[in-house]
Structures are given as structure tokens and as C-alpha cells.
Amino acid sequence: MKAAHPDALPIAGGTDVMVEINFDRSRPDSVIDLASVAELDDWGPEDGYLRIGAGVTYTRIISELGDRLPGLAMASRTVGSPQIRNRGTVGGNLGSASPAGDAHPPLLASKAVVELASSAGIRRIPARDFYVGPKKNAMRKDELIAAFLIEPSNGPQQFSKVGTRNAMVIAVCSFALTLDAKRKRVGTGIGSAAPTPVTAGEAEAFMQGVLDEGGLWEKRGEIDPSALVRFGDLVAAAARPIDDVRGTAAYRRHALAVLARRTFAWAWDEYRRKSVA
Amino acid sequence: MGRDGAQPAPLRTHRMDVVRYWGEAVALVAADHPEHARRAAQAVRVEYEVLKPLSDPEEALSDDAPRLHPDGNITRRIKIRRGDQDPHADVVVKGEYEVGMQDQAPLGPESGLAIPDGEGGVDLYIATQWLHVDRDQLAECLGLPPEKVRLTMAGIGGAFGAREDLSMQAHACMLALRCGRPVKMAYSRSESFVGHVHRHPARMRYEHGATRDGKLMYVRARILLDGGAYASSSTAVISNACCFAVGPYECANAAIDGWVVYTNNPPCGAMRGFGSVQNCYAHEAQMDKLAEALGMDPVDVRIRNALETGSSLITGQVIDGPVPVAELLRRVKAMPQPAAAASAHLDLTQMPGGVSNTTHGEAVRRGVGYAVGFKNVGYSEGFNDYSTARVKLSVAGGRPRVEVHTAGAEVGQGLVTVQAQIAGTELGVHDVAVLNADTQVGSSGSSSASRQTYITGGAVKAACEAVRERVLALAVSELSGLGRADSDADESGWRLEHDAIVAADGSTVITLATLLGEEVIEETREFRPRRTARLDAETGQANAHMQFAFAAHRAVVDVDTELGLVKVVELATAQDVGKAINPQAVEGQLEGGAAQGLGLAVMEEIQVKDGVIRNPSFTDYLLPTTLDMPPVRMDILELGDPNAPYGLKGVGEPPTISSGPAIVSAIRSASGRPVNRVPVRPHDLLGV
């Protein structure tokens, strides 16, 4: 159907599409209602990954997958209101590709893969290659988002988001962290502080270095506070924020450094405590 | 009309050769479907010669500024001069303060239904704050005599001042009269943000002088309000901002200079608190600064200078009735404080940043702040304040029934309930119907200035008293006509209760159903409060106000000092309401008003750049959620104003005045930052 109507706009929960239509910023000639595609609502294991249908709502991610995907679940809890979480989907977040989408940072931090389907077949793209510009993604016009693949957690995960209200708020900036204890890797994702969701590669490499050199994964040792500060600064440096109605570029950079520092401390603390338990 | 039959019908409301703000109506389109109307509106081409907008109110004051209206850019200038203009003080504190543009954000957007009557007139079903002034303005716009324009209240949807001005009323009527068909018009959310007036942004410069022991010697203040492109109620808002510039304190010497100016920004007008909200941020910050400079407790320095019964305001008016400023402050200070956040169990909902998981206690500091404010109830400066009520008593289905009819606009504050309570109490009748408000009865004035329970409540009371007098007179004549021996025995003690006339000993004299039979007793009364006078142009001296209402707040906040995020932990308030006619509604006003005050303090702002609103949506104009608004600890005093019906005071606005300044004071205390601007933004607390 998408091949026959490449300009048709897919709609699932409608929490983005309907806003655009109601604001008269979008007037699609046709829409494709994905609600009746039952396969999009399924999730299950696939080669050590979880393959999660694009139509699985945030509410279901929290209740059904919260133990295996804590980072994505934490981000899902900050999406809008309960009503929005009951309708909204990660697939929709990927389709809109807004730099402020809450699901993107944990997908990046956990190195998730987006599955696109078309009449020509299936294509899988790493999340980090999926976001190509502000509200632009790597999808072709004849494709639909079928699912995303993400590894169940191998260690602590965190998500933290700054908004100017204590609930139901669009991110001023956000940060996701994944500690992969199996591979001894650190994953990051930054939201709402660059034209697209981005990772902080230098920060990841720096922290992996610190952990490796000190043998801290094995020792479950303490992290030097100066390393946390450096990690925060590198995360902030990876952002390319702007001034807008939600906040200033300078504040976003500052806040990202704080969030990165705090979330790493929380995650590492959890990792160390797990050893005791 | 067919699929493509939308007929663009541009109509002139005013001279359309000048557009003064982004959002001003230039053409009207009606169609048989909203989508047709939208497409037709897109087909309208307007040629603008775009000039540089005058968006800085300070610039609007200068002689070089372009004149936006024929009389210049100053909508009103207020000067208040009292006492010694060159007084001595031991301690002087100065400050500059800024208040951003708040929106009333009523949940119901502007909407209405205009139905042409086929005889050149029109009926308009509308949510408004004042039916009669809408009608008079509409009659003038439409070139019709007032009796040809009839308005009926339709729905509520909130108001908070946003519905004091016409929005779509004239446009819907013009289209209905032109098309000869009913026309419904409803703003979208973003249109609503553009289509009603906002709270005036303010820039204020203050200087306070005091003796070493904390007695206020003088206050000098300069207050500049940005009125935007049109006047709306700017002239009255600047009057309030100046009259109450010092706050509820005695101050023998004062020099207050106020201006409200035209700019090309969105028009500003009435909003809950009406000029007293802006200045309270300034005078309360100044009192905190004074306390710090003197080494005094901030509550003590306020109590030291608190207005009392018999005090003179800076306008020379001697204030009568209960003036419990010191008492309110003592009460909020004495209330128990909430416990410090428990560290054992992490509850994100109690943290600054909330469920977004920004802190687990890191960098969180607690602060406590106090503020007290006051304002006028009812209209001021000689404005003819009155309300009209028609009360009808008859028998229906064998039972007495009272109908109350006023034009008082129910905007969610509970006026319908209050009218029914008053009529039920005064006439002792169970079955009371409050008819829907419309222009078929005399004006009630507006639902603003915290005045309706006082003024329209007063009118309903007066009309009920007139009905009761006739009922009792009828009873006397009927019963003596029947030769009842006790008919004139002790009629002075008769009262109306439980659908009957009851004697002083509680025995039923006669039921109203029996007494009245087919008889209908109807009375209409106008109620007028005390007269007021216009401020003197040179000195600002006058008895300009008829009643004053006071409230004090204490705020406890937690601030994440690294991220600049705020959690208001608790608000405590004490307010004198004179007499709580409906205690539950009073509590609702105290909580809702405090929430609106909190909104301005920490998040609500219409952001304007070069005259254009950048955030006309609930996505980016943030209102407090239940995680932002804390529980309110309330102490409601009923001290009874001898001048007012039942001793009551206006209730709706005081909660919005001092709640925000108390929060900002607490944020200052927690963060150690000066914070001279609201709403407080995260980066303001960090200096990044």
C-alpha cells in the first residue's frame, strides 16, 4: 500500500500526526492507518535481541519490558501524560524523528536497530544512522517502520531529562546511558540538544578507557569524581544545541554535563551494589 | 453552498489601513464547513507594508518612537505623591524587577453562536464576563440599537480576565447578519492565545528607605507596563499597579510614577490580580532586601509596617473595616512546616525535575519565603458599580418556587450557586432556580475584580428582601382578612423558613403555597456599593477604592542548584474572606488562585519576539501540573466587613497576588541568586 501511495502518511497512535494536522502544519492527502496491522503490536526474542513492533505503546514498554529495557522504560515514563503513553509508540517517535523524541537517546545508547519494511523487502539500519536531520530519517518513501531491535540490558541503564515542568513536558535536553557489563562498553544518547539525536562517542571512549585502565569492571571499584566531571564535559561537547523557546544553548550544554555526571554515578553505583547482592 | 462554495467575505471592523499587532483581524470568512472556511481564508491576499515593530515599552516612551496611536504612545500616566518628597532614611535598598507576560489560558477557547433574527437584529450565545458591555460595544460595531442585540451566556470555560474584551463576538454577528444564517465561530487553541489580551509585562524600579529599627520612611517606584497595541483595560491596570505599589504597608512618604504604553506587542488587559500581581513581586522583594540590610526577620519587618484599620494608603485613603495584615503574616509563619525530603526512599515525584529523573537529591537546597499582598475589590476611581437582580416567587406544583434572574456571568467561580444560596436563605424556599444569564434583565457588571458575590450577591439579597417584605405584608392582610385572631399578634417576629412563614416561636403561621395561591411576587433591585473617586492627576490622592482584600503566603521550595529546577514543596496561606458564603468554593479559589500565581512564578510566559508570539500552544506555554502544584495549607479568616453584604469580601484575586512572590522569595533563599525576573527560568538560577 505504501509503495502504491508513497506520499501517504502513516499514523499509529496519532500523538504527533494529529497535532500537526490540528495545528494546520500538515495536510496529508492520504493517511495509512496502522492500527489494523496486528503484527506491529507484537514483540519477542530474536537472536539475543528483542524485536519490538513499531506499534507497541509506551505504556506496554513500561509494563511488559521495563525489567529488560530499563533505560527505554525510564524514557517512556517521561513521555507526555498517561493518555499519550497509552497511544504513543516508539515507531511514531522514529517516524517523526524529532530531536526531542524521548525514545531516541536510549535507542542510541543501547545501539538499537530500526527495521524498515517495503514491498522490496526488509532493511535494518542502526539507530545512529537512522536520524539524518531535524525531523528527517533514513526511510524511503515506499517504506514503513516495522520494528526496532534492541538488546536486553546487560547492566545498569539510566535516562534523565530536563524540562521546565515536573511532568508532561518536552525535553529541554535529555541523556541516556547504557552500561554493557558483558562487553564492558559504555553507550550514550543525547536528545534535544543537536539537529538530531546524537551519541557522545568521545565520552564513551573516555569512560571505557577509565574503566578498563583501572580494572574497575572487575573490581567494581569506585570512580574518581574527576573522571565523572570529564565524562560530563565530553557529553556536553558532543551536543550542538540552539537557543529556542524551551531553553538556551548554554543552559543545555551545562545541563547535559550535569545529567551525564549524575546518571553515570547512579548507574555505576547500581553496578557496584549488584556485586554485593 | 457546494464543495467549492466557500465565499470569502472580507468585512471591515475598524479602519483596516493599519494593523498594529500580529493577530489583528483583517478579513472574515464564513463557510458551510470549517475546512472550506480555512481554504477560503488562505485565498485572501493582504498586502502589507511591513514596518519595524515597536516592541520595547521603554522605547515607546521616548520622543523619537513612532506614534502608534494619534494621541501618542502613553495610554495612561499615573503620579502619586504623598508626604515628604526628600525624606531621610538610615537604610536604603534598591532593585529592578521584571514580570513576563502571563496568559489566562482558560480551557474553553473563545467561541459563540450568532443567529440573525430576520428583522435586522441578532442573538448571540457566548461565554463572556460581562454581557451588557459586550452588547453595548456590539451595538456600536454593528450600527444597531442595543435592543436589537441580545446576548445569552453559553457555557463557561474559564475567563480570568481574558473574556473582558470582545474577541469573536462582533465577527460572528457581522457574518451572521451578512449571510442571514446562524454562524458559529470558535478559536483554535493557538488562535485563542493570540485572540485575547494577556497580563501586562512589567518593568519596575524601586527604592525603599527605612529607619534602623525597620520603619518604612519612603518608597520611590517607577512602574512601566507594556499595554501592547490597544488600550483594553490598561488605564485601570496601571492605576492599580500604582495605588498598591508599596504593598499593604504604612508609608508616609511616597513617589510613584507609572506608565502604561502602546507597543506593537500583543494587547494586554485584565487578568486575575489586575496590576497588583506585578507590583507585589517588586515590593515583596524589596521588603526581603530591607530585612537583610537591617538584619531583621523578613516577617518581622513586614509586621512592623503592616497596614491596620485607620491607616492611610499612599493615595491618602483611610482604610476602614478589618485590616489583618499583621495577623495573616503571623498565622502563615506559625503554621508547621513540611518535613525535609526523606532520603531513605527515593520518590522522584517529590524532587525538582519530577519524574524526569534529574536528581536523586544531589544539589537540592530548601528555601522558605513569605509574601503578603492586597488589592481592591470591585470597580474603582468613580466607575459606576452596580448590579441588578430580579427575583420571582410563585407556586408551582403546590410548592413555592423562587426564580433568580441576573446577567451575572458564571465563569466557573460559582456565582450561580451563590445566588441560589442567598435566595434560598433570604426567602426560606427550597426550590430555587437561577435562570441562565442574559441581557433580558439589567446589567450585573463584569465577573471580575472579585466583585460578583459582593455586588450581584448584594443585588439578589436586596431583591429577596423586597419580595419578603411583600410576602409578609400579604400575609398580614390575608390573615387579618380571614379574621385569624393571631394575625397581628407578633408579626414583627415572622420569618420565611421551610417554604412557610414561621413565627418567632418556630410555629408555622401559614405555608407560602397556601398564602400565594396564584399570586406571583416579583421584584427587581439594583445594588450599589460605596462610591469611589478618580485619582488626582498630579498627586494620585483620592478615595479611589471601596473595599480591600488581603492574603499572605508562605512558600517552601526545593531547588536543584546545579540544574536550576524547582519543586514547590508547599504553599501555606492565610486570607480574610470576611464571610465564606460557600466555604468549599472559597477553598477552591484559594487553591486555584495560588496555582495561577505559581504558574507565573516558575513557568507561565507568553514569549514575544518582534511582536510575534512564539509559543501559542499548551506544548510550549506550560501550565502547572499536579506534580508542580503542591498542597495548600489554608487558614481562612472570617472577620466580617461591616460595609458589605453578610460582611463578605471578594475572594478570587488575593490568592494569585502573593503566592508567586512568596515562591520567588523561597527560591532566592534556596539558591542564593538574586532572581529579579519572573517566571524564573532554570538558567536564571545558574548564571549560564
PDB file of C-alpha atoms in Angstrom, chain B residues 326-480:
ATOM      1  CA  ALA B 326      -0.011  41.527  60.637  1.00  0.00           C
ATOM      2  CA  GLU B 327      -2.362  38.765  61.741  1.00  0.00           C
ATOM      3  CA  LEU B 328      -2.181  36.993  58.368  1.00  0.00           C
ATOM      4  CA  LEU B 329       1.616  37.124  58.450  1.00  0.00           C
ATOM      5  CA  ARG B 330       1.757  35.807  61.999  1.00  0.00           C
ATOM      6  CA  ARG B 331      -0.554  32.956  61.069  1.00  0.00           C
ATOM      7  CA  VAL B 332       1.377  31.765  57.989  1.00  0.00           C
ATOM      8  CA  LYS B 333       4.604  31.968  59.914  1.00  0.00           C
ATOM      9  CA  ALA B 334       3.203  29.924  62.801  1.00  0.00           C
ATOM     10  CA  MET B 335       1.946  27.076  60.607  1.00  0.00           C
ATOM     11  CA  PRO B 336       4.002  23.868  60.841  1.00  0.00           C
ATOM     12  CA  GLN B 337       6.495  23.398  58.049  1.00  0.00           C
ATOM     13  CA  PRO B 338       6.655  20.329  55.827  1.00  0.00           C
ATOM     14  CA  ALA B 339       9.303  17.757  56.680  1.00  0.00           C
ATOM     15  CA  ALA B 340      12.545  17.738  54.745  1.00  0.00           C
ATOM     16  CA  ALA B 341      12.587  15.337  51.827  1.00  0.00           C
ATOM     17  CA  ALA B 342      13.140  11.809  53.114  1.00  0.00           C
ATOM     18  CA  SER B 343      16.443  10.454  51.884  1.00  0.00           C
ATOM     19  CA  ALA B 344      15.825   6.763  52.686  1.00  0.00           C
ATOM     20  CA  HIS B 345      13.335   6.173  49.907  1.00  0.00           C
ATOM     21  CA  LEU B 346      13.692   7.981  46.584  1.00  0.00           C
ATOM     22  CA  ASP B 347      10.399   9.466  45.397  1.00  0.00           C
ATOM     23  CA  LEU B 348      11.011  11.272  42.125  1.00  0.00           C
ATOM     24  CA  THR B 349       7.621  12.998  42.267  1.00  0.00           C
ATOM     25  CA  GLN B 350       8.908  14.971  45.252  1.00  0.00           C
ATOM     26  CA  MET B 351      12.136  16.055  43.561  1.00  0.00           C
ATOM     27  CA  PRO B 352      12.882  19.154  41.489  1.00  0.00           C
ATOM     28  CA  GLY B 353      12.630  17.889  37.906  1.00  0.00           C
ATOM     29  CA  GLY B 354       9.990  15.375  38.984  1.00  0.00           C
ATOM     30  CA  VAL B 355       9.575  12.104  37.152  1.00  0.00           C
ATOM     31  CA  SER B 356      12.090  13.174  34.518  1.00  0.00           C
ATOM     32  CA  ASN B 357      14.716  11.732  36.898  1.00  0.00           C
ATOM     33  CA  THR B 358      17.146  14.633  37.081  1.00  0.00           C
ATOM     34  CA  THR B 359      18.240  14.397  40.702  1.00  0.00           C
ATOM     35  CA  HIS B 360      18.214  11.838  43.466  1.00  0.00           C
ATOM     36  CA  GLY B 361      18.919  14.592  45.974  1.00  0.00           C
ATOM     37  CA  GLU B 362      22.136  15.975  44.506  1.00  0.00           C
ATOM     38  CA  ALA B 363      22.448  19.756  44.861  1.00  0.00           C
ATOM     39  CA  VAL B 364      18.925  20.118  46.267  1.00  0.00           C
ATOM     40  CA  ARG B 365      18.581  23.036  48.689  1.00  0.00           C
ATOM     41  CA  ARG B 366      15.466  24.065  50.575  1.00  0.00           C
ATOM     42  CA  GLY B 367      14.231  27.634  50.903  1.00  0.00           C
ATOM     43  CA  VAL B 368      11.354  29.367  52.668  1.00  0.00           C
ATOM     44  CA  GLY B 369       9.814  32.653  51.580  1.00  0.00           C
ATOM     45  CA  TYR B 370       6.987  34.932  52.675  1.00  0.00           C
ATOM     46  CA  ALA B 371       4.834  37.481  50.894  1.00  0.00           C
ATOM     47  CA  VAL B 372       1.712  39.489  51.575  1.00  0.00           C
ATOM     48  CA  GLY B 373      -0.385  41.468  49.137  1.00  0.00           C
ATOM     49  CA  PHE B 374      -3.619  43.325  48.730  1.00  0.00           C
ATOM     50  CA  LYS B 375      -5.880  44.843  46.165  1.00  0.00           C
ATOM     51  CA  ASN B 376      -9.215  46.498  45.649  1.00  0.00           C
ATOM     52  CA  VAL B 377     -12.495  44.616  45.372  1.00  0.00           C
ATOM     53  CA  GLY B 378     -14.966  45.959  42.819  1.00  0.00           C
ATOM     54  CA  TYR B 379     -14.627  48.875  40.454  1.00  0.00           C
ATOM     55  CA  SER B 380     -12.586  51.894  41.429  1.00  0.00           C
ATOM     56  CA  GLU B 381     -11.944  55.527  40.583  1.00  0.00           C
ATOM     57  CA  GLY B 382     -15.566  56.609  40.317  1.00  0.00           C
ATOM     58  CA  PHE B 383     -16.670  53.850  37.930  1.00  0.00           C
ATOM     59  CA  ASN B 384     -20.409  53.291  38.310  1.00  0.00           C
ATOM     60  CA  ASP B 385     -20.506  49.922  40.059  1.00  0.00           C
ATOM     61  CA  TYR B 386     -23.879  48.219  40.382  1.00  0.00           C
ATOM     62  CA  SER B 387     -25.731  45.018  39.735  1.00  0.00           C
ATOM     63  CA  THR B 388     -29.340  44.157  39.018  1.00  0.00           C
ATOM     64  CA  ALA B 389     -31.341  41.192  40.221  1.00  0.00           C
ATOM     65  CA  ARG B 390     -34.905  40.110  39.502  1.00  0.00           C
ATOM     66  CA  VAL B 391     -36.438  37.671  41.962  1.00  0.00           C
ATOM     67  CA  LYS B 392     -39.775  35.997  41.396  1.00  0.00           C
ATOM     68  CA  LEU B 393     -41.710  33.969  43.960  1.00  0.00           C
ATOM     69  CA  SER B 394     -44.630  31.848  42.788  1.00  0.00           C
ATOM     70  CA  VAL B 395     -46.240  28.491  43.450  1.00  0.00           C
ATOM     71  CA  ALA B 396     -45.562  25.644  41.051  1.00  0.00           C
ATOM     72  CA  GLY B 397     -46.897  22.118  41.578  1.00  0.00           C
ATOM     73  CA  GLY B 398     -48.191  23.054  45.001  1.00  0.00           C
ATOM     74  CA  ARG B 399     -44.784  24.242  46.221  1.00  0.00           C
ATOM     75  CA  PRO B 400     -43.261  27.699  46.380  1.00  0.00           C
ATOM     76  CA  ARG B 401     -40.567  28.308  43.818  1.00  0.00           C
ATOM     77  CA  VAL B 402     -38.078  31.149  43.522  1.00  0.00           C
ATOM     78  CA  GLU B 403     -36.556  32.255  40.253  1.00  0.00           C
ATOM     79  CA  VAL B 404     -33.467  34.426  40.341  1.00  0.00           C
ATOM     80  CA  HIS B 405     -32.535  36.238  37.181  1.00  0.00           C
ATOM     81  CA  THR B 406     -29.386  38.293  36.766  1.00  0.00           C
ATOM     82  CA  ALA B 407     -26.914  38.970  33.983  1.00  0.00           C
ATOM     83  CA  GLY B 408     -24.026  37.946  36.238  1.00  0.00           C
ATOM     84  CA  ALA B 409     -21.596  35.822  34.264  1.00  0.00           C
ATOM     85  CA  GLU B 410     -20.784  32.441  35.721  1.00  0.00           C
ATOM     86  CA  VAL B 411     -17.178  31.920  34.686  1.00  0.00           C
ATOM     87  CA  GLY B 412     -16.519  28.957  36.926  1.00  0.00           C
ATOM     88  CA  GLN B 413     -16.253  30.881  40.187  1.00  0.00           C
ATOM     89  CA  GLY B 414     -19.606  29.600  41.480  1.00  0.00           C
ATOM     90  CA  LEU B 415     -21.855  32.649  41.111  1.00  0.00           C
ATOM     91  CA  VAL B 416     -24.892  30.548  40.175  1.00  0.00           C
ATOM     92  CA  THR B 417     -24.538  28.533  43.381  1.00  0.00           C
ATOM     93  CA  VAL B 418     -24.037  31.647  45.495  1.00  0.00           C
ATOM     94  CA  GLN B 419     -27.144  33.307  44.050  1.00  0.00           C
ATOM     95  CA  ALA B 420     -29.198  30.218  44.827  1.00  0.00           C
ATOM     96  CA  GLN B 421     -27.780  30.059  48.353  1.00  0.00           C
ATOM     97  CA  ILE B 422     -28.641  33.696  49.006  1.00  0.00           C
ATOM     98  CA  ALA B 423     -32.167  33.440  47.621  1.00  0.00           C
ATOM     99  CA  GLY B 424     -32.794  30.175  49.448  1.00  0.00           C
ATOM    100  CA  THR B 425     -31.591  31.670  52.707  1.00  0.00           C
ATOM    101  CA  GLU B 426     -33.385  35.002  52.407  1.00  0.00           C
ATOM    102  CA  LEU B 427     -36.728  33.547  51.320  1.00  0.00           C
ATOM    103  CA  GLY B 428     -36.621  30.224  53.160  1.00  0.00           C
ATOM    104  CA  VAL B 429     -37.634  28.408  49.990  1.00  0.00           C
ATOM    105  CA  HIS B 430     -36.135  25.062  48.976  1.00  0.00           C
ATOM    106  CA  ASP B 431     -36.858  25.227  45.270  1.00  0.00           C
ATOM    107  CA  VAL B 432     -34.634  27.959  43.853  1.00  0.00           C
ATOM    108  CA  ALA B 433     -33.894  28.231  40.150  1.00  0.00           C
ATOM    109  CA  VAL B 434     -31.193  30.557  38.903  1.00  0.00           C
ATOM    110  CA  LEU B 435     -32.099  31.428  35.332  1.00  0.00           C
ATOM    111  CA  ASN B 436     -29.417  31.497  32.695  1.00  0.00           C
ATOM    112  CA  ALA B 437     -27.819  34.927  32.483  1.00  0.00           C
ATOM    113  CA  ASP B 438     -28.812  37.084  29.531  1.00  0.00           C
ATOM    114  CA  THR B 439     -29.439  40.710  28.568  1.00  0.00           C
ATOM    115  CA  GLN B 440     -33.194  40.438  29.225  1.00  0.00           C
ATOM    116  CA  VAL B 441     -32.515  41.728  32.737  1.00  0.00           C
ATOM    117  CA  GLY B 442     -30.400  44.710  33.855  1.00  0.00           C
ATOM    118  CA  SER B 443     -26.615  44.684  33.951  1.00  0.00           C
ATOM    119  CA  SER B 444     -24.676  42.873  36.656  1.00  0.00           C
ATOM    120  CA  GLY B 445     -21.357  44.400  35.728  1.00  0.00           C
ATOM    121  CA  SER B 446     -18.500  42.095  34.972  1.00  0.00           C
ATOM    122  CA  SER B 447     -17.350  38.910  36.641  1.00  0.00           C
ATOM    123  CA  SER B 448     -14.053  40.471  37.583  1.00  0.00           C
ATOM    124  CA  ALA B 449     -12.381  42.426  40.367  1.00  0.00           C
ATOM    125  CA  SER B 450     -13.533  39.710  42.824  1.00  0.00           C
ATOM    126  CA  ARG B 451     -16.835  41.572  42.879  1.00  0.00           C
ATOM    127  CA  GLN B 452     -19.754  39.322  41.909  1.00  0.00           C
ATOM    128  CA  THR B 453     -20.572  37.700  45.245  1.00  0.00           C
ATOM    129  CA  TYR B 454     -20.446  41.170  46.786  1.00  0.00           C
ATOM    130  CA  ILE B 455     -22.299  43.165  44.141  1.00  0.00           C
ATOM    131  CA  THR B 456     -24.607  40.680  42.414  1.00  0.00           C
ATOM    132  CA  GLY B 457     -24.951  38.767  45.678  1.00  0.00           C
ATOM    133  CA  GLY B 458     -25.944  42.106  47.206  1.00  0.00           C
ATOM    134  CA  ALA B 459     -28.497  42.695  44.442  1.00  0.00           C
ATOM    135  CA  VAL B 460     -30.044  39.240  44.873  1.00  0.00           C
ATOM    136  CA  LYS B 461     -30.219  39.852  48.624  1.00  0.00           C
ATOM    137  CA  ALA B 462     -31.889  43.245  48.092  1.00  0.00           C
ATOM    138  CA  ALA B 463     -34.443  41.832  45.623  1.00  0.00           C
ATOM    139  CA  CYS B 464     -35.186  38.942  48.017  1.00  0.00           C
ATOM    140  CA  GLU B 465     -35.718  41.406  50.862  1.00  0.00           C
ATOM    141  CA  ALA B 466     -38.187  43.326  48.719  1.00  0.00           C
ATOM    142  CA  VAL B 467     -40.036  40.101  47.866  1.00  0.00           C
ATOM    143  CA  ARG B 468     -40.063  39.073  51.524  1.00  0.00           C
ATOM    144  CA  GLU B 469     -41.478  42.409  52.573  1.00  0.00           C
ATOM    145  CA  ARG B 470     -44.363  41.948  50.149  1.00  0.00           C
ATOM    146  CA  VAL B 471     -44.926  38.359  51.248  1.00  0.00           C
ATOM    147  CA  LEU B 472     -45.126  39.386  54.883  1.00  0.00           C
ATOM    148  CA  ALA B 473     -47.404  42.317  54.061  1.00  0.00           C
ATOM    149  CA  LEU B 474     -49.603  39.962  52.061  1.00  0.00           C
ATOM    150  CA  ALA B 475     -49.705  37.548  54.958  1.00  0.00           C
ATOM    151  CA  VAL B 476     -50.751  40.226  57.381  1.00  0.00           C
ATOM    152  CA  SER B 477     -53.544  41.444  55.143  1.00  0.00           C
ATOM    153  CA  GLU B 478     -54.721  37.965  54.124  1.00  0.00           C
ATOM    154  CA  LEU B 479     -54.725  36.594  57.631  1.00  0.00           C
ATOM    155  CA  SER B 480     -56.452  39.614  59.143  1.00  0.00           C
TER     156      SER B 480
END
